[in-house]
Amino acid sequence: MKRIGLIVNPIAGMGGKVGLKGTDGSAILTKAKCMGAEPESSKRAVKTLERIVSLKDEIELITYPSEMGENAAKQCGFVPKVIGTIREGRTTSDDTQQAAKDLCKHKIDLLLFAGGDGTARDIYTSIGDELIVLGIPTGVKMHSAVFASNPMRAGDLALLYLQGKVKEVKEVEVMDIDEEAYRTGAVSAELYGYLKIPFERRYVRGMKAGSSPDEKYAQEAIAQEIIDNMEEDCFYIIGPGTTPRSIMKKLKLDNTLLGVDLIYGKELIEKDLNEKKLLKHIKDNNVKLIITPIGGQGFLFGRGNQQLSPDVIKEIGVDNIIVIATVQKINSLNGQPFLVDTGDRELDDSLSGHVIVVTGYREKIVYRIDS
Amino acid sequence: MNKKTKVRNFHQAKWDEPVIYELSNKGERGILFPEIEKEIEEIIGDGISRLPENMIRKQPPNLPELSQMRVLKHYLRLSQQTLGADLNVDIGQGTCTMKYSPKINEEFAKSPKVTELHPSQDERTVQGILEIIYNLDLFLREISGLDKFTLQPGGGSQAIFAMASIIHAFHESNGDSEKRDEIISTMFSHPSDAAAPTVKGYKVINIYPNEDGLPDVEALKKAVSNRTAGLLITNPEDTGIFNPKIKEFTQIVHDAGGICGYDQANANGILGITRAKEADFDLCFFNLHKTFSSPHGCGGPATGALGVTKELIKFLPVPLVEYDNEKFYFNYDVPKSIGKVRAFYGVIPAILKAYSWIMSLGSEGLKEVSQIAVLNNNYLLKKILEIRGANAPYARGRHRIEQVRYSWNKLYEDTGVTTEDVTCRMVDFGFHMWSSHHPFIVPQPFTLEPTESYSKAELDEYIAGLKKVVEEAYDNPEIVKNAPHRSVVHKLKTDTLDDPERWAITWRAYLKKNKK
């Protein structure tokens, strides 16, 4: 019998309705409640569960008490196995983290969680990518790529996965913005890690040709193209993300998924460098930077790769930036251009315009960058 | 038919028909020949031994063995399991230009005057068909403004491959082919415009559309360099949007030293309205099985008629068909020819049908074809946009040329019903929608192209079908998601296509892969 886990972050989304840009922290939650915010998360989770309730006799649903999942599950007719304890009406991110940990012990096939970026981050912090997860979008901030487009679609995808009709998974970014800074107008999104979600074929391929079941092949093709064209006397800075990682994997080099690594002559010089170290290494040297857009909004700079500061980018030179991305990633932007937000207006302007993107072996596209 | 909703209560035949090899019975024959009479045998022996030895098979071919009646039944049953252009309102196969193929042209093609021709006959004995080939070349010159056509390529992708080969030969003759190794195309050009030059060995740079659905001039400027060999582009693109800056595009590529090929496989919206020459293209091709009415033949006997400017004639495949004021003849004296892209001179039945179709219409008729195709398309566009859950990305509020790539994304977001589900449900009402909408930038895509062949009543019938399916999607999505309910097969399992161990395109490959 398949097991499905459910975590509802009951307070997710409450800040949004009253214009607070998020609900992280108890002071903000109190403020949101005072301003009349009502819990929405559980209601939206119900919409997801309704899509899979047809399987209720074939799957076991395990969840946390009351507003963290039990209520939503029972409302849909599930008879959930309830674990853990909470203080009703006063749950915090600690409860999300504990719930993820507890559910992990129950050999869950798929963990559904209702929340926003903060919730995704809590799950990642707590259990890493140990479980296949899927986000029900109920939060205010949703920069992470772990969420379905709406609660019903989350249910549809969960159903396909539980029925075995969708088998592949993909790694997607967990991002979060510092809410405090965001409220004062500054945006600083960080890349926290990657979670595994079921791979949805949003773009139905034609019957005429088979296509790769996931992005892996496309990433390998990109890696080969980059490696084939590597210059000898040149440093290569490899940015964060799974697509740049495929280059390191192909070269059999140790690497960091979230950090910035440096190679020379196809050998690792140092991994996970900060701005200072990067500048020291590349000063007055031939250098190229390989980056991929991070997150669901297509940021090339300024989200999740702040090590690549304006000073570093200027030292590298705009012409020495090689952008790589799978066509699937680009299509997921729905036509929105890549974005740059380095913090240096002039630099952003010089990065804007059109860029050539390596999308496969001997395959490139031209795409727009906006600042 | 239910007159109120105009939706048919259709039901497809399902014969559960095996592959013909599975029907085979050892020794079963379609025709039993009488024994050779003694007198004849005395004179010529058994016949076989008179053949040159190298022509005699050591092993008979592995053909299915069936009687005539069973063969007939087999193919009639299969024919009942299809939804071809002669059965349904075949406007759901956008980009393919599924128009009416006049049946009189089939009569011409199956006349012994055509079927008994042999490609190795002396040219003096085939002046008639050579005249038709030559005249079709003249027609296509007039339609495109270019200077010489070859009818040799057996389809659009082969014509694109031939264009890539000519581009390569052109740069080679300038000593430039090593350096110029990139072909530029656009995402909404036909995908073969990128695929065929890749086969030729080119690297490909594709330009993404801007918010209007068009490739940007600035993006093209970014793509061109001293490595640019050429541009291969469709216009109007598969969205049905015409790029009004096309002449700027060819100019930029020419300035960078490249040459420009125009994919006019589907020219159905622009006949007599705009030409390759005026947009400064160096090469172009037409699919005779699209715009010029010859049937598609299930991806089989087709023609991609390829034309070039006079500067590039010397690179065309051989032989060219020429006329010296007395006779038509094969010209093999083409100094820098890329050689052959296909055996002989082209698919004669397709050429004959296209010739006949053009002759029956004349220049005014051809222009009217395009005008009606565009009118039909924009009527359809208006009606589709009235359907809940449907939209047409890009170029909002503007007219399109001959087709539109639509999206069911809203329907999907609202109901979970995908474009594939809609396609499957349409079959229950006797409509075909196909599934290839590469490169799949438009989410939940469907592409409709009504051509000039369909009446308003038939377009309305198709629209009623879509409306009915959408109503069901909102009221009872399970009906749509589990469709088709009245067709030959239920759902296609496409995951086998990803696994070479599990698919086979011939019986022999099937036996080999299954170790039988």
PDB file of C-alpha atoms in Angstrom, chain A residues 142-253:
ATOM      1  CA  MET A 142       6.538  31.198  -3.902  1.00  0.00           C
ATOM      2  CA  HIS A 143       9.880  31.623  -5.638  1.00  0.00           C
ATOM      3  CA  SER A 144      10.712  27.964  -5.174  1.00  0.00           C
ATOM      4  CA  ALA A 145       9.965  25.607  -8.045  1.00  0.00           C
ATOM      5  CA  VAL A 146       8.468  22.925  -5.798  1.00  0.00           C
ATOM      6  CA  PHE A 147       4.878  24.114  -6.124  1.00  0.00           C
ATOM      7  CA  ALA A 148       2.202  23.021  -8.562  1.00  0.00           C
ATOM      8  CA  SER A 149       0.465  25.871 -10.393  1.00  0.00           C
ATOM      9  CA  ASN A 150      -2.616  25.599  -8.155  1.00  0.00           C
ATOM     10  CA  PRO A 151      -3.961  23.190  -5.504  1.00  0.00           C
ATOM     11  CA  MET A 152      -6.034  21.167  -7.991  1.00  0.00           C
ATOM     12  CA  ARG A 153      -3.080  20.600 -10.281  1.00  0.00           C
ATOM     13  CA  ALA A 154      -1.037  19.495  -7.262  1.00  0.00           C
ATOM     14  CA  GLY A 155      -3.723  16.880  -6.685  1.00  0.00           C
ATOM     15  CA  ASP A 156      -3.715  15.752 -10.321  1.00  0.00           C
ATOM     16  CA  LEU A 157       0.046  15.325 -10.363  1.00  0.00           C
ATOM     17  CA  ALA A 158      -0.002  13.518  -7.003  1.00  0.00           C
ATOM     18  CA  LEU A 159      -2.646  11.159  -8.372  1.00  0.00           C
ATOM     19  CA  LEU A 160      -0.593  10.345 -11.466  1.00  0.00           C
ATOM     20  CA  TYR A 161       2.469   9.757  -9.311  1.00  0.00           C
ATOM     21  CA  LEU A 162       0.649   7.505  -6.848  1.00  0.00           C
ATOM     22  CA  GLN A 163      -0.888   5.535  -9.723  1.00  0.00           C
ATOM     23  CA  GLY A 164       2.568   5.027 -11.186  1.00  0.00           C
ATOM     24  CA  LYS A 165       1.669   6.919 -14.356  1.00  0.00           C
ATOM     25  CA  VAL A 166       4.359   9.467 -13.591  1.00  0.00           C
ATOM     26  CA  LYS A 167       7.537   7.742 -12.530  1.00  0.00           C
ATOM     27  CA  GLU A 168      10.336  10.227 -13.056  1.00  0.00           C
ATOM     28  CA  VAL A 169      11.294  12.922 -10.567  1.00  0.00           C
ATOM     29  CA  LYS A 170      13.255  16.119 -10.936  1.00  0.00           C
ATOM     30  CA  GLU A 171      15.308  18.274  -8.625  1.00  0.00           C
ATOM     31  CA  VAL A 172      14.019  21.806  -8.255  1.00  0.00           C
ATOM     32  CA  GLU A 173      15.139  24.855  -6.324  1.00  0.00           C
ATOM     33  CA  VAL A 174      14.109  25.826  -2.837  1.00  0.00           C
ATOM     34  CA  MET A 175      14.438  29.600  -2.585  1.00  0.00           C
ATOM     35  CA  ASP A 176      13.397  32.064   0.009  1.00  0.00           C
ATOM     36  CA  ILE A 177      13.483  35.780   0.398  1.00  0.00           C
ATOM     37  CA  ASP A 178      14.440  37.553   3.599  1.00  0.00           C
ATOM     38  CA  GLU A 179      11.009  38.927   4.451  1.00  0.00           C
ATOM     39  CA  GLU A 180      12.290  41.594   6.763  1.00  0.00           C
ATOM     40  CA  ALA A 181      14.444  43.062   4.009  1.00  0.00           C
ATOM     41  CA  TYR A 182      11.642  42.579   1.458  1.00  0.00           C
ATOM     42  CA  ARG A 183       9.263  44.655   3.549  1.00  0.00           C
ATOM     43  CA  THR A 184      11.731  47.513   3.462  1.00  0.00           C
ATOM     44  CA  GLY A 185      12.021  47.176  -0.317  1.00  0.00           C
ATOM     45  CA  ALA A 186      15.233  45.186  -0.722  1.00  0.00           C
ATOM     46  CA  VAL A 187      15.051  41.769  -2.364  1.00  0.00           C
ATOM     47  CA  SER A 188      17.619  39.174  -1.476  1.00  0.00           C
ATOM     48  CA  ALA A 189      16.557  35.680  -2.411  1.00  0.00           C
ATOM     49  CA  GLU A 190      18.786  32.852  -1.451  1.00  0.00           C
ATOM     50  CA  LEU A 191      19.049  29.404  -2.916  1.00  0.00           C
ATOM     51  CA  TYR A 192      18.659  27.020  -0.015  1.00  0.00           C
ATOM     52  CA  GLY A 193      18.776  23.685  -1.751  1.00  0.00           C
ATOM     53  CA  TYR A 194      16.978  21.262  -4.015  1.00  0.00           C
ATOM     54  CA  LEU A 195      13.966  19.053  -3.397  1.00  0.00           C
ATOM     55  CA  LYS A 196      12.744  16.201  -5.561  1.00  0.00           C
ATOM     56  CA  ILE A 197       9.260  16.501  -7.053  1.00  0.00           C
ATOM     57  CA  PRO A 198       7.364  14.259  -9.504  1.00  0.00           C
ATOM     58  CA  PHE A 199       8.189  15.204 -13.077  1.00  0.00           C
ATOM     59  CA  GLU A 200       5.159  16.617 -14.800  1.00  0.00           C
ATOM     60  CA  ARG A 201       5.000  16.607 -18.571  1.00  0.00           C
ATOM     61  CA  ARG A 202       3.383  19.992 -18.875  1.00  0.00           C
ATOM     62  CA  TYR A 203       4.350  20.155 -22.461  1.00  0.00           C
ATOM     63  CA  VAL A 204       2.861  17.145 -24.151  1.00  0.00           C
ATOM     64  CA  ARG A 205       5.300  15.881 -26.662  1.00  0.00           C
ATOM     65  CA  GLY A 206       4.291  14.697 -30.077  1.00  0.00           C
ATOM     66  CA  MET A 207       3.670  11.090 -30.874  1.00  0.00           C
ATOM     67  CA  LYS A 208       6.015  11.373 -33.823  1.00  0.00           C
ATOM     68  CA  ALA A 209       9.179  11.386 -31.780  1.00  0.00           C
ATOM     69  CA  GLY A 210      10.148  10.021 -28.439  1.00  0.00           C
ATOM     70  CA  SER A 211      11.691  12.469 -26.065  1.00  0.00           C
ATOM     71  CA  SER A 212      13.931  12.142 -23.081  1.00  0.00           C
ATOM     72  CA  PRO A 213      12.032  11.263 -19.958  1.00  0.00           C
ATOM     73  CA  ASP A 214      13.717  13.978 -17.947  1.00  0.00           C
ATOM     74  CA  GLU A 215      16.145  16.838 -18.104  1.00  0.00           C
ATOM     75  CA  LYS A 216      19.149  14.651 -17.400  1.00  0.00           C
ATOM     76  CA  TYR A 217      19.989  13.932 -21.032  1.00  0.00           C
ATOM     77  CA  ALA A 218      19.674  17.577 -21.997  1.00  0.00           C
ATOM     78  CA  GLN A 219      21.979  18.527 -19.150  1.00  0.00           C
ATOM     79  CA  GLU A 220      24.537  15.934 -20.215  1.00  0.00           C
ATOM     80  CA  ALA A 221      24.424  17.245 -23.784  1.00  0.00           C
ATOM     81  CA  ILE A 222      25.015  20.786 -22.550  1.00  0.00           C
ATOM     82  CA  ALA A 223      27.919  19.608 -20.400  1.00  0.00           C
ATOM     83  CA  GLN A 224      29.548  17.881 -23.362  1.00  0.00           C
ATOM     84  CA  GLU A 225      29.189  20.984 -25.510  1.00  0.00           C
ATOM     85  CA  ILE A 226      30.837  23.135 -22.817  1.00  0.00           C
ATOM     86  CA  ILE A 227      33.659  20.664 -22.207  1.00  0.00           C
ATOM     87  CA  ASP A 228      34.369  20.244 -25.944  1.00  0.00           C
ATOM     88  CA  ASN A 229      34.833  23.983 -26.284  1.00  0.00           C
ATOM     89  CA  MET A 230      36.860  24.628 -23.132  1.00  0.00           C
ATOM     90  CA  GLU A 231      39.934  26.773 -23.727  1.00  0.00           C
ATOM     91  CA  GLU A 232      43.262  25.719 -22.303  1.00  0.00           C
ATOM     92  CA  ASP A 233      44.623  28.758 -20.485  1.00  0.00           C
ATOM     93  CA  CYS A 234      41.386  29.803 -18.884  1.00  0.00           C
ATOM     94  CA  PHE A 235      39.660  29.678 -15.524  1.00  0.00           C
ATOM     95  CA  TYR A 236      36.055  28.499 -15.536  1.00  0.00           C
ATOM     96  CA  ILE A 237      33.737  29.606 -12.775  1.00  0.00           C
ATOM     97  CA  ILE A 238      30.883  27.130 -12.443  1.00  0.00           C
ATOM     98  CA  GLY A 239      27.784  28.697 -10.915  1.00  0.00           C
ATOM     99  CA  PRO A 240      25.129  27.019  -8.767  1.00  0.00           C
ATOM    100  CA  GLY A 241      22.389  24.719 -10.074  1.00  0.00           C
ATOM    101  CA  THR A 242      21.897  21.212 -11.423  1.00  0.00           C
ATOM    102  CA  THR A 243      22.766  22.113 -15.031  1.00  0.00           C
ATOM    103  CA  PRO A 244      26.236  23.540 -14.208  1.00  0.00           C
ATOM    104  CA  ARG A 245      26.714  20.579 -11.871  1.00  0.00           C
ATOM    105  CA  SER A 246      26.382  18.243 -14.870  1.00  0.00           C
ATOM    106  CA  ILE A 247      29.654  19.715 -16.211  1.00  0.00           C
ATOM    107  CA  MET A 248      31.446  18.932 -12.967  1.00  0.00           C
ATOM    108  CA  LYS A 249      29.942  15.446 -12.926  1.00  0.00           C
ATOM    109  CA  LYS A 250      31.098  14.794 -16.474  1.00  0.00           C
ATOM    110  CA  LEU A 251      34.606  15.971 -15.553  1.00  0.00           C
ATOM    111  CA  LYS A 252      34.373  13.797 -12.430  1.00  0.00           C
ATOM    112  CA  LEU A 253      35.171  16.779 -10.208  1.00  0.00           C
TER     113      LEU A 253
END
